[in-house]
Coordinates of C-alpha atoms in Angstrom, one line a residue:
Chain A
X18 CA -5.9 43.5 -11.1
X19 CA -4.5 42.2 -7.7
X20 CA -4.6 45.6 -6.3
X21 CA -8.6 46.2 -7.0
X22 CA -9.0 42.3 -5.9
X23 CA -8.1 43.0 -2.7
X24 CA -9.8 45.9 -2.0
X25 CA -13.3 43.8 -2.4
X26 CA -15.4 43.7 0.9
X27 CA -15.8 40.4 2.3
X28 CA -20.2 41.2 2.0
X29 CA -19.7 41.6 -1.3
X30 CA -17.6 38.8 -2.1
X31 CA -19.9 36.4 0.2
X32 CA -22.8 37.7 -2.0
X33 CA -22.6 36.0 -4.9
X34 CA -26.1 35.4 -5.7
X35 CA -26.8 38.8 -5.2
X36 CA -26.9 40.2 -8.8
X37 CA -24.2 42.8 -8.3
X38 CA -21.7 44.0 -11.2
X39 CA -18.8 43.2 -8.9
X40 CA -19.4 39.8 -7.9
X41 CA -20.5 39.1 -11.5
X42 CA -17.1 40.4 -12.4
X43 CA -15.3 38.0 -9.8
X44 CA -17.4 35.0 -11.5
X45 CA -16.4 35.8 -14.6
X46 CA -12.8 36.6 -14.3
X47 CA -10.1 33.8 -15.0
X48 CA -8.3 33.9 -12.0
X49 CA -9.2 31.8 -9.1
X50 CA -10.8 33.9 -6.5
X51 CA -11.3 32.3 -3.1
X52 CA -12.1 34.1 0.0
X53 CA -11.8 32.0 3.8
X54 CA -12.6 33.3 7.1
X55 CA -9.7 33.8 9.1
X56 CA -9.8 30.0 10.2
X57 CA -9.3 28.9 6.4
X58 CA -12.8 27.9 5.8
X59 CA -13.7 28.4 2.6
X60 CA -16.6 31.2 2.2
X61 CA -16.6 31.8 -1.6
X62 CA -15.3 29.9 -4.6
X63 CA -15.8 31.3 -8.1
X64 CA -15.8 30.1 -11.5
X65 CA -12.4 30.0 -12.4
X66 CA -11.6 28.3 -9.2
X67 CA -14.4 25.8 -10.2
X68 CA -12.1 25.5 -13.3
X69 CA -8.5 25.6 -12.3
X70 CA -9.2 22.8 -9.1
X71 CA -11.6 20.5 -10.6
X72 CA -13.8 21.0 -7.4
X73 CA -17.7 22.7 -7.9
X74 CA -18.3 25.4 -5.2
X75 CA -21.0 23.7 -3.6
X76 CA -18.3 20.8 -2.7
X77 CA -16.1 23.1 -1.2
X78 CA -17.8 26.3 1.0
X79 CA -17.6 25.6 4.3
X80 CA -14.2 23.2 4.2
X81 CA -11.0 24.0 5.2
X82 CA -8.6 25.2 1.9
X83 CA -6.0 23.0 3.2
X84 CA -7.6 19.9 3.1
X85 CA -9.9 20.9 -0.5
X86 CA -6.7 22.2 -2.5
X87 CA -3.7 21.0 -0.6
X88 CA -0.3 22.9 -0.8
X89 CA 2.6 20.8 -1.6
X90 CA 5.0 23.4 -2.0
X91 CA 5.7 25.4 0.1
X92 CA 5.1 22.9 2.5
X93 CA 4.8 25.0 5.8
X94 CA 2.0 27.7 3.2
X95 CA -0.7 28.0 6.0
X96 CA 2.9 29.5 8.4
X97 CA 4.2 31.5 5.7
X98 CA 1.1 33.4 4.8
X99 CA -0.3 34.1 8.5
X100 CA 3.4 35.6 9.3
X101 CA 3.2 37.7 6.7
X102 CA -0.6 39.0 6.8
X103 CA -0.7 39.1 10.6
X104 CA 2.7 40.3 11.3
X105 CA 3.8 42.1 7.9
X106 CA 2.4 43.8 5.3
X107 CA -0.7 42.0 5.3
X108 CA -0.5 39.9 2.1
X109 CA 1.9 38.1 0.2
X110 CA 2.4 37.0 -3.3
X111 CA 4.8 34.0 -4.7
X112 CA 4.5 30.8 -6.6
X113 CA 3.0 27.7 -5.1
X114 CA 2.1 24.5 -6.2
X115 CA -1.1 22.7 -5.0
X116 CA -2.6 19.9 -5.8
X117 CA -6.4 19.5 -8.5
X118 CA -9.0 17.2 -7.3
X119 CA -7.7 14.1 -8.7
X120 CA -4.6 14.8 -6.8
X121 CA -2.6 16.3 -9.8
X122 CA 0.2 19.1 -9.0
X123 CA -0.4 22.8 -10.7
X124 CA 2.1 25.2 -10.2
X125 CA 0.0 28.7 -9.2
X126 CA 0.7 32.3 -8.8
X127 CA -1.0 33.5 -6.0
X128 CA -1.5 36.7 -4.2
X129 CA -3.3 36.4 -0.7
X130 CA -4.2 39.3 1.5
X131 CA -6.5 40.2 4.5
X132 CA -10.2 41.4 4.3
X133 CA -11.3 44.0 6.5
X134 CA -14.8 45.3 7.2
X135 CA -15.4 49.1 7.4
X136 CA -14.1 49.3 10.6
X137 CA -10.7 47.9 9.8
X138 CA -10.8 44.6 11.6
X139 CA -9.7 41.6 10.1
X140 CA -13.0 39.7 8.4
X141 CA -11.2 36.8 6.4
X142 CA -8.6 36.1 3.9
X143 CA -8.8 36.1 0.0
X144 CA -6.5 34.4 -2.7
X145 CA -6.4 35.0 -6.1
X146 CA -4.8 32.6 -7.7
X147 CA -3.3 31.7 -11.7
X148 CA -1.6 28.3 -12.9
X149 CA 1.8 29.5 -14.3
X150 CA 2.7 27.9 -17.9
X151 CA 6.0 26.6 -17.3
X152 CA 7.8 26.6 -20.6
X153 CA 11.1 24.8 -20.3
X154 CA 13.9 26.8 -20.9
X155 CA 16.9 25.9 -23.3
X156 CA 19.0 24.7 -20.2
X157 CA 15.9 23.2 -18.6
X158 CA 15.8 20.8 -21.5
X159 CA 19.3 20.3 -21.5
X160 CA 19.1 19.3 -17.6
X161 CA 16.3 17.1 -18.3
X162 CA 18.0 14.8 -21.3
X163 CA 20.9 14.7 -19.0
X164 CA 18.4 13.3 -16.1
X165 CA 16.2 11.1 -18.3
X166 CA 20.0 9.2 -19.5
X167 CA 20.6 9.2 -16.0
X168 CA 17.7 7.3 -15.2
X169 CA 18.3 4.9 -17.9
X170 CA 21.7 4.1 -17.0
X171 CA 20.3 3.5 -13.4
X172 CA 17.7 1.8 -14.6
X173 CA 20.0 -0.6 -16.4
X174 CA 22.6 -0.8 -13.6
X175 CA 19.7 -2.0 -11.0
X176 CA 18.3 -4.4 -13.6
X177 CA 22.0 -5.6 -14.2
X178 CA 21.8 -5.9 -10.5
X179 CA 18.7 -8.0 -10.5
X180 CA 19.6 -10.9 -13.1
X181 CA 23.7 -11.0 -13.2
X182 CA 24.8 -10.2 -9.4
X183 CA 22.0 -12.5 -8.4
X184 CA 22.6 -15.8 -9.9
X185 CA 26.8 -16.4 -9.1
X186 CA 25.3 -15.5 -5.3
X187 CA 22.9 -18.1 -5.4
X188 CA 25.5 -20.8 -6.8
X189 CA 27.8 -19.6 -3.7
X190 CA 24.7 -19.9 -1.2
X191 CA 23.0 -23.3 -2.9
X192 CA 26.1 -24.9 -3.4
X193 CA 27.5 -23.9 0.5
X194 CA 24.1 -25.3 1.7
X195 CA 24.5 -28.5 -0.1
X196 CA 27.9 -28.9 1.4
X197 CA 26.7 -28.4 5.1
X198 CA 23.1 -30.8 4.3
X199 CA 25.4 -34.0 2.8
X200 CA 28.9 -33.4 4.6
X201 CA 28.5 -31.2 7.8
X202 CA 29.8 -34.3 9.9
X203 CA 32.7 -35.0 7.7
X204 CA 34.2 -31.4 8.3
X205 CA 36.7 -30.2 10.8
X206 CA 35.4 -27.3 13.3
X207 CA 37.6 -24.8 11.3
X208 CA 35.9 -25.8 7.9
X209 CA 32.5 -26.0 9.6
X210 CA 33.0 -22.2 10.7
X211 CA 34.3 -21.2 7.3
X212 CA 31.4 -22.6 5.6
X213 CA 28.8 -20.9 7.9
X214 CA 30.6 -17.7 7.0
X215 CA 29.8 -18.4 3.3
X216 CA 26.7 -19.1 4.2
X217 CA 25.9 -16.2 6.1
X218 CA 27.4 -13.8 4.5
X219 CA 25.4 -14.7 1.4
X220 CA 22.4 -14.3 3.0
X221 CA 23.4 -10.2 3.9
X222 CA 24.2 -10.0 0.4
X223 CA 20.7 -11.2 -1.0
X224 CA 19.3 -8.5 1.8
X225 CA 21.4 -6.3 0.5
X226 CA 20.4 -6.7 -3.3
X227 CA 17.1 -6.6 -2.3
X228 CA 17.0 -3.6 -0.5
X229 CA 19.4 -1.6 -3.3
X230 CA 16.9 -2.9 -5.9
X231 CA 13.6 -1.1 -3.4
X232 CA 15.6 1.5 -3.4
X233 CA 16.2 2.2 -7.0
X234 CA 12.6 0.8 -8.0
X235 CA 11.2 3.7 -6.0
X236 CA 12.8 6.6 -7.7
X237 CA 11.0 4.9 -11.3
X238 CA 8.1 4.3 -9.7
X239 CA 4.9 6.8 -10.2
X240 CA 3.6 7.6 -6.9
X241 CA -0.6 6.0 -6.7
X242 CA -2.7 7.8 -3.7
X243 CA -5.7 6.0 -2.7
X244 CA -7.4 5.7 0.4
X245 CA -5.4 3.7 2.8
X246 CA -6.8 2.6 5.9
X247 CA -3.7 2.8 8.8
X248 CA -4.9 0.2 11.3
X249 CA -5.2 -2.2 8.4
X250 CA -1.6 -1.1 6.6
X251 CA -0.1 -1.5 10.5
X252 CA -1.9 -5.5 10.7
X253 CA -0.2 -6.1 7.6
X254 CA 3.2 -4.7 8.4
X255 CA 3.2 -6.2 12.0
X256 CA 2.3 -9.5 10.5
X257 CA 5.4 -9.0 8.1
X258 CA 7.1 -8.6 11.4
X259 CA 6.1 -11.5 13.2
X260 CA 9.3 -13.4 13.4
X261 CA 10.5 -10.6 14.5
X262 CA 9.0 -9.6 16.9
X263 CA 8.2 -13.0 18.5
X264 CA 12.6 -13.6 18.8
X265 CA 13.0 -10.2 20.5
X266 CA 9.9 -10.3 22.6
X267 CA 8.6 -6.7 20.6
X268 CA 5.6 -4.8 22.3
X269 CA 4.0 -2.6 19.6
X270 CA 1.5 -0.1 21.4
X271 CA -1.2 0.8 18.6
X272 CA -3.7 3.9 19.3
X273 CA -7.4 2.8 19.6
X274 CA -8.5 4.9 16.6
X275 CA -6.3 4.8 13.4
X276 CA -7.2 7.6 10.2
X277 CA -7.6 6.5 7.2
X278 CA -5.1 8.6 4.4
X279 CA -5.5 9.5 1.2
X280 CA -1.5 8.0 0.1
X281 CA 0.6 5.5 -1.6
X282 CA -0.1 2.4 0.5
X283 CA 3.4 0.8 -1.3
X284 CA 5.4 4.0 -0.1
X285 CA 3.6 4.3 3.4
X286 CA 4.7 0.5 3.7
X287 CA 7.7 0.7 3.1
X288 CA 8.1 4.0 5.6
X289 CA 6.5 2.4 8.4
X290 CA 7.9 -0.7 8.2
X291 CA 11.7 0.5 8.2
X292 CA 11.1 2.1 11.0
X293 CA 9.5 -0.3 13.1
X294 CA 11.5 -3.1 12.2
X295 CA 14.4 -0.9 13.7
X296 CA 13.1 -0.3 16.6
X297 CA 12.5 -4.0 17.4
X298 CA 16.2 -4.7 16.0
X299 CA 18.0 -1.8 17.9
X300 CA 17.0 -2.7 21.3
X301 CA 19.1 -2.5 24.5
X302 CA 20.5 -5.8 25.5
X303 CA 18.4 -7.5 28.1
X304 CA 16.0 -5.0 27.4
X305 CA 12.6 -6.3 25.3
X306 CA 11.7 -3.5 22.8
X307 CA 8.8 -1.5 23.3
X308 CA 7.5 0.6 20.6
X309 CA 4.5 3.5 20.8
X310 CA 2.6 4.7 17.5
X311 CA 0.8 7.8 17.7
X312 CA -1.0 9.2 15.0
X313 CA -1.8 12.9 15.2
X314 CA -4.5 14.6 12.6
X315 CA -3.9 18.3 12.4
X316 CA -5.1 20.9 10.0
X317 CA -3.3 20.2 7.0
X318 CA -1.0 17.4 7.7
X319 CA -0.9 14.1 9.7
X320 CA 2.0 13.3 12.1
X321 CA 3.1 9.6 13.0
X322 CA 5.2 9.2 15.9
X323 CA 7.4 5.8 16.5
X324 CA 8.8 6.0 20.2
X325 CA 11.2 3.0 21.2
X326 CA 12.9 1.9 24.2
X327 CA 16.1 0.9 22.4
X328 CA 19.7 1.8 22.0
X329 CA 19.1 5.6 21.1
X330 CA 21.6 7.7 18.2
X331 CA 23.9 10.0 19.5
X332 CA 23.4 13.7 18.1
X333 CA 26.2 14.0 15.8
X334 CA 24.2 11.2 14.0
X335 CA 20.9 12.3 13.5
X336 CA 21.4 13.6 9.7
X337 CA 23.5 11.0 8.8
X338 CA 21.8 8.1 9.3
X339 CA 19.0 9.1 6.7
X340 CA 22.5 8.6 4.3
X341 CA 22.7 5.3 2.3
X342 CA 25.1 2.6 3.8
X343 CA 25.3 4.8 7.1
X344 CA 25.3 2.2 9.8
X345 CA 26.3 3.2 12.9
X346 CA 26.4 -0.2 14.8
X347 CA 28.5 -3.2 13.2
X348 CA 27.2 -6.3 11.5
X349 CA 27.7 -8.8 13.9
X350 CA 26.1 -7.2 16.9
X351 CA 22.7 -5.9 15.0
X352 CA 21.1 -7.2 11.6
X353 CA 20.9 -4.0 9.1
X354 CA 22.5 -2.6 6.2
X355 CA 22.5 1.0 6.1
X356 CA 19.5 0.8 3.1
X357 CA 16.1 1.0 5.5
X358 CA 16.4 4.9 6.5
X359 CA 17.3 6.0 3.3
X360 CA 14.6 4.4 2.1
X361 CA 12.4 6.3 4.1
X362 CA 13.6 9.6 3.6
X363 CA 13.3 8.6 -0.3
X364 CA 9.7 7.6 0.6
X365 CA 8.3 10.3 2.2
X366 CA 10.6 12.7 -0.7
X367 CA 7.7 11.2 -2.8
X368 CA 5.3 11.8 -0.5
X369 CA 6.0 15.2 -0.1
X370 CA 6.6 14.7 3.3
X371 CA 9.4 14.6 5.9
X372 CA 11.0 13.0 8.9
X373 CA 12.2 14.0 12.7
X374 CA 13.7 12.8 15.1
X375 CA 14.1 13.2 18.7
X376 CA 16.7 10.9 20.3
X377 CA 19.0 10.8 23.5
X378 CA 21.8 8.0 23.0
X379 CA 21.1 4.9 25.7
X380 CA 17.4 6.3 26.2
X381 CA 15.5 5.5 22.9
X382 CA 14.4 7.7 19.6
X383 CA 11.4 9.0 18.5
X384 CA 11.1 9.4 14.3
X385 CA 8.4 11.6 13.8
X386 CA 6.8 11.5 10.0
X387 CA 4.9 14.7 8.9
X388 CA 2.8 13.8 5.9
X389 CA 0.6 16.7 4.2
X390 CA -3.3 15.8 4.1
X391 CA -4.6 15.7 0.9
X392 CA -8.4 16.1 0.1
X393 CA -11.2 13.7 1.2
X394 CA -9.0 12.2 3.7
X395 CA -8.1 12.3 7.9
X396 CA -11.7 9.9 8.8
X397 CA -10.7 8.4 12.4
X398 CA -12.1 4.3 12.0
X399 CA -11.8 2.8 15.3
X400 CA -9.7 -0.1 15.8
Chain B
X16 CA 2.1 -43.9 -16.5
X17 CA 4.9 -42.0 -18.1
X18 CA 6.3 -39.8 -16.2
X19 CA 5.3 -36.4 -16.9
X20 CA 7.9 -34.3 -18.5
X21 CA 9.5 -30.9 -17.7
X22 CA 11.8 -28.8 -20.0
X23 CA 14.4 -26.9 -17.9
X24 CA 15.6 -23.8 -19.8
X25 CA 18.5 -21.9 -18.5
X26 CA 22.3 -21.0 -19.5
X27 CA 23.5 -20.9 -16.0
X28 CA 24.3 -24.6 -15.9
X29 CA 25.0 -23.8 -11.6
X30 CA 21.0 -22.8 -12.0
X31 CA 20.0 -25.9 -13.9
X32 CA 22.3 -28.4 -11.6
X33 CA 20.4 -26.6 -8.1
X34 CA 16.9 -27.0 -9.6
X35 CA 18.0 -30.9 -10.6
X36 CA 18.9 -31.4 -6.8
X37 CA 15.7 -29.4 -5.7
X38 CA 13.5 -31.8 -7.6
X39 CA 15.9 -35.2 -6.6
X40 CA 13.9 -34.9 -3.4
X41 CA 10.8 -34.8 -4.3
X42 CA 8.9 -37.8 -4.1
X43 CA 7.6 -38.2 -7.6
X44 CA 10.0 -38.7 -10.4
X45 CA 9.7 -36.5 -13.5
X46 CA 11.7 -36.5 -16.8
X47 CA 13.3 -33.2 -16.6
X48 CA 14.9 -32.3 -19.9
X49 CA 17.4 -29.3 -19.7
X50 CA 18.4 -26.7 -22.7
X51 CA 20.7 -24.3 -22.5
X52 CA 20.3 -21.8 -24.4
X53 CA 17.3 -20.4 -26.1
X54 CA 18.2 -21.9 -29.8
X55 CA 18.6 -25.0 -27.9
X56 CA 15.1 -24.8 -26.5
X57 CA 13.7 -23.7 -29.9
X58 CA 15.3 -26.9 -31.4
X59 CA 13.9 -29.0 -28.6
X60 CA 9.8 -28.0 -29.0
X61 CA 10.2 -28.3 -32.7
X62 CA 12.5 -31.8 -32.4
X63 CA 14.9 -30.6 -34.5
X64 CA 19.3 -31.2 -34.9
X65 CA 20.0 -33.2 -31.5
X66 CA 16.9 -33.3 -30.0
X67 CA 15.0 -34.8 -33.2
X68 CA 14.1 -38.4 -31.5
X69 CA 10.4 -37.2 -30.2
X70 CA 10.8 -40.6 -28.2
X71 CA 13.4 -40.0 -26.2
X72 CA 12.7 -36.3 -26.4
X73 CA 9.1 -35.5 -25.8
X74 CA 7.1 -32.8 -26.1
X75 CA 7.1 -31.2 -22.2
X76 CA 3.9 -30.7 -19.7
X77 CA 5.7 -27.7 -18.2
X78 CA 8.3 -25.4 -19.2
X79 CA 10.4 -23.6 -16.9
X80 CA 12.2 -21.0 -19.3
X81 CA 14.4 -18.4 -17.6
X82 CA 14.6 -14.8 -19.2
X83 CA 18.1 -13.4 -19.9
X84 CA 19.8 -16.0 -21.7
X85 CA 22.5 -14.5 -24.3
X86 CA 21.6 -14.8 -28.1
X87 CA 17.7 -16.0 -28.3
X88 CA 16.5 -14.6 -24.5
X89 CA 13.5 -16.2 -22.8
X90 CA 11.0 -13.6 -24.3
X91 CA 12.0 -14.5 -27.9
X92 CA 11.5 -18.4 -26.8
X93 CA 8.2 -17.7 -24.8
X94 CA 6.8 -15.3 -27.8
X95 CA 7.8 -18.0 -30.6
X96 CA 5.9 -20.7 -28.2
X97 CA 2.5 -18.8 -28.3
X98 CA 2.8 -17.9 -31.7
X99 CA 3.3 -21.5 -32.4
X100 CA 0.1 -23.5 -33.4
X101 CA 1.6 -26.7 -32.0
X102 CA 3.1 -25.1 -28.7
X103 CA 1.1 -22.2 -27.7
X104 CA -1.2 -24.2 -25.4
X105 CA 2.1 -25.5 -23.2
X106 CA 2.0 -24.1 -19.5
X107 CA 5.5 -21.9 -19.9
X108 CA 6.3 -20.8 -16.6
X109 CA 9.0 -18.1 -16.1
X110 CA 11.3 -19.0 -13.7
X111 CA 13.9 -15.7 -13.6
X112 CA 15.8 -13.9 -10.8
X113 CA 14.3 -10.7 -12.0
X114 CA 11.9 -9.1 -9.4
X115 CA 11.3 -6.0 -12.2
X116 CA 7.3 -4.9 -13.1
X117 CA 8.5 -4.1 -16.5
X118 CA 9.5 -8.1 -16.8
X119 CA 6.6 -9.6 -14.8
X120 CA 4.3 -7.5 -16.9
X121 CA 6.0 -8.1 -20.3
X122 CA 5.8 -11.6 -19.5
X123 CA 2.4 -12.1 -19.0
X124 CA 1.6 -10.0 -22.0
X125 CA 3.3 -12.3 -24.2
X126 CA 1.3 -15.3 -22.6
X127 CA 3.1 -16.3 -19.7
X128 CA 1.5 -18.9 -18.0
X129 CA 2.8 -18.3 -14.6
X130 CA 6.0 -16.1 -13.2
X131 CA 8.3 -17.3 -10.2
X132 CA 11.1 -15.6 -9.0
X133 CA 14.1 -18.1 -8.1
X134 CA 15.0 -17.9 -4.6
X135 CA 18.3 -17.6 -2.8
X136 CA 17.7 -20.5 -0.5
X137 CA 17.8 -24.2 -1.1
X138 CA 15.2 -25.1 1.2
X139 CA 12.8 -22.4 -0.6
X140 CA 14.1 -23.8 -3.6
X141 CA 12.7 -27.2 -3.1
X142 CA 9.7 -26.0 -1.8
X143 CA 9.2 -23.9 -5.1
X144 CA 9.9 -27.1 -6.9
X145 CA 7.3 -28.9 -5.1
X146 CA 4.6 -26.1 -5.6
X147 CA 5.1 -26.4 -9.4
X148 CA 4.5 -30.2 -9.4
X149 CA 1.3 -29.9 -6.9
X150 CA -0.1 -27.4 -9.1
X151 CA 0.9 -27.8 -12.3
X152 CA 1.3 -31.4 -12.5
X153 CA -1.0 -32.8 -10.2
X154 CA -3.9 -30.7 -9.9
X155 CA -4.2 -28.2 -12.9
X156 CA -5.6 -30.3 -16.0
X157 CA -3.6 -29.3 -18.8
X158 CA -4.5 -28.7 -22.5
X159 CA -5.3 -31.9 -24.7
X160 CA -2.0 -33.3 -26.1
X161 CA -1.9 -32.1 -30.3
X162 CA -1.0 -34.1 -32.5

């Protein structure tokens, strides 16, 4: 059925009013037939499509495929398929998952191939596309019991966390703080010091309980897209920051015009905010940090760029520091724990998106985040 | 004016003793009452065993009830509260170092008046403390004492 699919001319398939036997056949069929021009604009949507997406055709014709049915897997689709119809064979089958109108993930089988006109030339692209039944398999099951008692057990671990680690900490910390309110002046140096140790070091472990506990909360969490508007989400973060950024002298350079993205605002937060807040505490000494945000729309996928002036990561580093408790500065000379990029990597797993990063050591990093586009989204508001 | 009463459940007696020097410096003094455990909180509200003298142990404006407590936890105490003619109407507030949706959400299911997650500092501490009394004491009218 693929074969004869493929062999449609792009007049015919464009013509579906026109009452022929073949387009009538392509309405009627149960496959998703969808035919773009060779810039992905969407030229002809049919029944099944209407069906299998959620979107009507008059919604869609005329819009790019990317941004109507996004592609989360695999995640560079637009790539993969104009190497292989341009430069191979000129189509391509496999499995795909992409993403319904109310932002739910089908896995489909698709076939995609070139349309030519009777001269031969390349007119446009069509995709026939099925959602696949996946029927767990004996040892699918067995993986997933073993991952839902997983869960459970790190569901009661961080919840353990939460109540029981909590409480003997804030004894240690409450009662230290009582000693240095009511006695301070009654202590030797050496005891003074001792006690701001206590006191100190309790604080790092409430960040670190906190953070451990964001971490773990994500993984349970169920990921909620709405519209977020950027310049807004950045206000709220930089206010967050404030302190911050007012002790360290922090310059954040926004862009005038901000999109706003169809995402998780909660995950996005936590993203942007990671990153920022390292680049204000990673600064060079005697050097105030300076951070740029750019925000790129392209076709199918928005990239946010975080440029500092700071203390830059050597090379050998650049993987690992996405690794939990990966710190590659000690304690005492810069605030952190080792939680905030894993965190972000985590964040943008559930995203479906993914992070770079460009960095020479003493000069400053660049993270770049790479988020797909999903539908209805990528409208520039100005600031 | 009597003072207005607040009954302090927790089992971490380090807990109960910070919140006791959190409230010594506010300005207004309250007759906080302490149980803890949640049978002990049980037998308080219903002025049974040690705590049957409603004189010297009154029925409370607030409560402050923490959550995990061993034997009777906080949600057993909150949940016989609001199913209990004489108590429901009491302003329970959870006061809990749990952060979790799950809790947050089961607690204002069962009738949770308000939620408040205890801090790690002393200073945020007293200011917590002095939230509670400004609200809940001092400006939100509370239900007409039963009899």
């Amino acid at each position: 059925m693929m074969k004869t699919a493929v062999n449609v001319q792009p007049e015919m398939i464009n013509s579906m009013e026109a009452p022929s036997h073949q387009a009538d056949l392509l309405q009627h069929i149960a496959d998703a037939v969808i035919t773009t021009d060779l810039d992905f604009n969407i030229n002809s949507w049919n029944k099944a499509a209407e069906t299998i997406y959620g979107w009507p055709a008059l919604d869609v014709i005329g819009k790019r495929v990317g941004e109507v049915i996004p592609t989360v897997f695999p995640y560079n689709y637009q790539e993969t398929i104009i190497n292989h119809l341009f430069n191979n064979q000129g189509s391509w089958q496999g499995q795909i998952i992409q993403k319904q109108w109310n932002g739910r993930e089908i896995h489909i089988s698709t076939s995609v191939s070139l349309l030519k006109d009777s001269n031969g030339h390349s007119v446009g692209i069509i995709a026939i596309n099925r959602p696949i039944e996946r029927k767990p398999t004996a040892e699918i099951r067995t993986l997933t019991r073993e991952l839902d008692r997983l869960n459970k057990e790190i569901e009661a671990l961080s919840y353990s966390i939460s109540h029981d680690l909590r409480a003997p900490l804030r004894a240690i910390s409450g009662f230290a703080e009582i000693i240095v309110r009511r006695h301070w002046s009654d202590l030797n140096e050496e005891t003074q010091h001792f006690l701001s140790n206590i006191v100190e070091a309790s604080h790092h472990m409430d960040h670190l309980i906190n953070d451990l506990l964001t971490y773990a909360r994500l993984g349970r969490r169920v990921t909620q897209y709405r519209p977020v508007d950027l310049a807004d989400l950045l206000g709220h973060i930089i206010l967050t920051l404030s302190e911050q950024i007012e002790k360290t002298g922090a310059e954040i350079e926004l862009p005038d015009t901000l999109p706003t993205l169809q995402t998780d605002p909660f995950l996005l937060t936590q993203i942007l905010t990671n990153l920022i807040e390292n680049a204000i505490i990673y600064h060079q000494p005697n050097l105030k940090p300076h951070i740029t945000l750019t925000c790129q729309l392209e076709v199918d996928q928005v990239v946010v760029g975080i440029a500092d002036n700071g203390l830059g990561i050597p090379p050998e580093y650049h993987d690992k520091i996405f690794n939990i408790f990966q710190r590659l500065h000690h304690q005492d000379d810069y605030d952190g724990n080792g939680i905030g990029l894993c965190l972000v990597k985590k964040a943008l797993d559930l995203l479906s998106g993914h992070i770079s990063l460009e960095s020479i050591e003493g000069n400053g990093s660049i993270f770049w985040i790479i988020l797909p586009l999903v539908n209805g989204q990528g409208s520039h508001s100005n600031r | 004016m009597k003072p207005a009463v607040i009954l302090l459940v927790d089992d971490n007696r380090m807990d109960i003793e910070l919140v006791l020097l959190a409230m010594a410096g506010l300005e207004v003094t309250y007759n906080v009452q302490t149980a803890h455990s949640g049978y002990e909180a049980l037998d308080y509200l219903f002025g049974r065993s040690k705590f049957a003298n409603r004189n010297q142990f009154p029925l409370p404006d607030i409560i402050l009830l923490d959550l995990k407590m061993p034997g009777l936890d906080g949600y057993e105490v909150l949940h016989r509260i609001k199913t209990t003619p004489g108590l429901k109407r009491l302003p329970v507030i959870i006061f809990t170092s749990s952060q979790e949706d799950r809790d947050r959400a089961n607690c204002y299911d069962s009738g949770a008046n308000s939620y408040v997650v205890k801090p790690l500092l002393l200073e945020e501490l007293q200011t917590i403390m002095k939230q509670i009394e400004t609200y809940w004491l001092d400006l939100n009218v509370g239900p007409p004492k039963m009899s």
